[in-house]
PDB file of C-alpha atoms in Angstrom:
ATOM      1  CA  UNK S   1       0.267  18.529  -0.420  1.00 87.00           C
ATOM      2  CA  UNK S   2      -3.149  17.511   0.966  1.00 89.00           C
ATOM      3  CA  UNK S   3      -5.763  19.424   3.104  1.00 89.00           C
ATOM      4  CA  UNK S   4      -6.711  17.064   6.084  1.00 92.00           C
ATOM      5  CA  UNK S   5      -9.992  18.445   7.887  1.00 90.00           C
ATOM      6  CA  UNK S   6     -11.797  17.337  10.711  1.00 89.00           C
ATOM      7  CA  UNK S   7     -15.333  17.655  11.111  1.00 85.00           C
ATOM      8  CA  UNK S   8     -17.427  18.548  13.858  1.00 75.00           C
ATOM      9  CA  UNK S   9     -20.673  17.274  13.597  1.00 63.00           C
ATOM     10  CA  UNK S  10     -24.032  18.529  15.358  1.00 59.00           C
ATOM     11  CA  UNK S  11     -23.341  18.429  19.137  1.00 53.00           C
ATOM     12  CA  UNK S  12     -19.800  16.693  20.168  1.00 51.00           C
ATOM     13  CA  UNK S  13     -20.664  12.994  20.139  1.00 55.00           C
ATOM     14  CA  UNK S  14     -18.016  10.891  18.623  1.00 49.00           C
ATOM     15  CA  UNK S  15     -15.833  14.115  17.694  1.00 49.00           C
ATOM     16  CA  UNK S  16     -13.048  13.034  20.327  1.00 56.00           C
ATOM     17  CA  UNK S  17     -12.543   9.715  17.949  1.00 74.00           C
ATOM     18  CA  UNK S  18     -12.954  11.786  14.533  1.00 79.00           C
ATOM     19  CA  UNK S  19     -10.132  13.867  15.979  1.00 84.00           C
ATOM     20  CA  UNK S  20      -7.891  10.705  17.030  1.00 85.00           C
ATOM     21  CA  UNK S  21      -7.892   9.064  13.667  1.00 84.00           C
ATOM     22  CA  UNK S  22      -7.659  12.534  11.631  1.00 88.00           C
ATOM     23  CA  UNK S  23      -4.190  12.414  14.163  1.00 92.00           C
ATOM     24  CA  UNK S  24      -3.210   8.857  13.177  1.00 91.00           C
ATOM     25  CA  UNK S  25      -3.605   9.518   9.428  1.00 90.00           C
ATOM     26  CA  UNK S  26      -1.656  12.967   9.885  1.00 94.00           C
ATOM     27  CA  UNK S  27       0.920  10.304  11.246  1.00 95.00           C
ATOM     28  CA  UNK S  28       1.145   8.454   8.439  1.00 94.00           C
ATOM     29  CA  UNK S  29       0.997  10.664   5.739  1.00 94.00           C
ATOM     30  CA  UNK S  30       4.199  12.705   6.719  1.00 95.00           C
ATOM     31  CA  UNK S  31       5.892   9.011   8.199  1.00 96.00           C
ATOM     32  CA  UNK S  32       5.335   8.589   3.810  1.00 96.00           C
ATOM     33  CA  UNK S  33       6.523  11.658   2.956  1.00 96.00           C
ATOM     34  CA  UNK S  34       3.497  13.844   2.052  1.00 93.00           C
ATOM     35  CA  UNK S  35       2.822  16.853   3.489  1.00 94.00           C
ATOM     36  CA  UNK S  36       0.147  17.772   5.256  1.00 94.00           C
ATOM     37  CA  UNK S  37      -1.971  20.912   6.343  1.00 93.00           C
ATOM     38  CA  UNK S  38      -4.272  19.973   9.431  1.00 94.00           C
ATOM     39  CA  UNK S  39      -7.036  21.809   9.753  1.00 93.00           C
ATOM     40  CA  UNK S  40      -8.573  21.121  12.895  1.00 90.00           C
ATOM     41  CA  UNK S  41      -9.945  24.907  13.661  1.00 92.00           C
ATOM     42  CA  UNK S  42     -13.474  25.559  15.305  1.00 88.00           C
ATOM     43  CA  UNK S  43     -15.068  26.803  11.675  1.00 91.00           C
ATOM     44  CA  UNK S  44     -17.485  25.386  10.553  1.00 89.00           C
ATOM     45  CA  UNK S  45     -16.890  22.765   6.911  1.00 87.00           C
ATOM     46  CA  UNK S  46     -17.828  25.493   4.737  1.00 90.00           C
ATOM     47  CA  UNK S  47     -14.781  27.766   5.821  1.00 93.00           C
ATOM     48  CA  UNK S  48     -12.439  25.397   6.036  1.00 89.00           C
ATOM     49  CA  UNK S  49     -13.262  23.854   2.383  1.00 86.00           C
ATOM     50  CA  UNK S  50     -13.478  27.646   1.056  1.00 90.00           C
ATOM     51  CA  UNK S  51      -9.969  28.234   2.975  1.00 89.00           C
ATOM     52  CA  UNK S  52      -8.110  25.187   1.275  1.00 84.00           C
ATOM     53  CA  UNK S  53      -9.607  26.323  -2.107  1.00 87.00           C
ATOM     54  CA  UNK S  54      -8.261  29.558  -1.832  1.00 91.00           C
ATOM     55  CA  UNK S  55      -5.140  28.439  -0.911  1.00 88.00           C
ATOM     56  CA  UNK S  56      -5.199  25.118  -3.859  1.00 87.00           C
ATOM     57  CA  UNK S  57      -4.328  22.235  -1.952  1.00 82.00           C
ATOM     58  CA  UNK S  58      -4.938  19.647  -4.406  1.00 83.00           C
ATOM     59  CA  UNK S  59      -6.156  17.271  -2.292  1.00 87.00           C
ATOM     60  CA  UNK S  60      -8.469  17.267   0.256  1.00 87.00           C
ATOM     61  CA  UNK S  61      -9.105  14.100   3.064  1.00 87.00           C
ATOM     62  CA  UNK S  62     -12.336  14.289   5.430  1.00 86.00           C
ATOM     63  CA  UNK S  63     -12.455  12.810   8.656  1.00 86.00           C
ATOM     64  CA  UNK S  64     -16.000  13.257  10.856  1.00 82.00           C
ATOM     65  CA  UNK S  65     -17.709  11.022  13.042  1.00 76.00           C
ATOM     66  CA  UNK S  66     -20.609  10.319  10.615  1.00 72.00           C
ATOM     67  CA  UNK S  67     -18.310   9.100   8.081  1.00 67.00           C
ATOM     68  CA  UNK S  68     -16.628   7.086  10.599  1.00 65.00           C
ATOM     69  CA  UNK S  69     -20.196   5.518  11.518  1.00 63.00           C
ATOM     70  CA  UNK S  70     -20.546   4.843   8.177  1.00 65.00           C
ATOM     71  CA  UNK S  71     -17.108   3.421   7.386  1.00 58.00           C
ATOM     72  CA  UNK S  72     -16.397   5.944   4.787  1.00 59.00           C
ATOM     73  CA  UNK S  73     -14.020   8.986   4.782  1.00 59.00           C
ATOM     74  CA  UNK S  74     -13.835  11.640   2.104  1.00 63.00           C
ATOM     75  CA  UNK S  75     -11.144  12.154  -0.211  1.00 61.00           C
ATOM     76  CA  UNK S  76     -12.048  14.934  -2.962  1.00 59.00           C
ATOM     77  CA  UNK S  77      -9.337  15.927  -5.550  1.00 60.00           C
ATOM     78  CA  UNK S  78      -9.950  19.041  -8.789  1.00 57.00           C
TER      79      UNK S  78
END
């Protein structure tokens, strides 16, 4: 199971995108069979990292608009 979060970053320029692609790659993960928790709450990174440590979600994929301006997302694993 993996822990997909979307980031807001300072103000919400460029969110709307983050969120469309954190959607698409939702898509394709369960199209390949993996499943998926979403986590597209208002919280702030912080909570939502502590949250998906507390509940051990292995793996953990990071979608935000600065890592989209940079070309990079975040994958993290234990």
């Amino acid at each position: 199971m993996a822990h997909l979060v979307v980031l807001k970053g300072k103000g919400t320029e460029g969110f709307e995108n983050s969120e469309e692609n954190a959607e698409r790659l939702y898509e394709q993960l369960q199209a390949a069979g993996i499943e998926v928790l979403y986590d597209d709450r208002d919280e702030s990174p912080g909570v939502k990292f502590n949250d998906a440590d507390l509940i051990g979600l292995p793996i953990r994929l990071t979608v935000s608009a600065r890592a989209m301006k940079t070309r990079r997302g975040g994958i993290q694993t234990p």
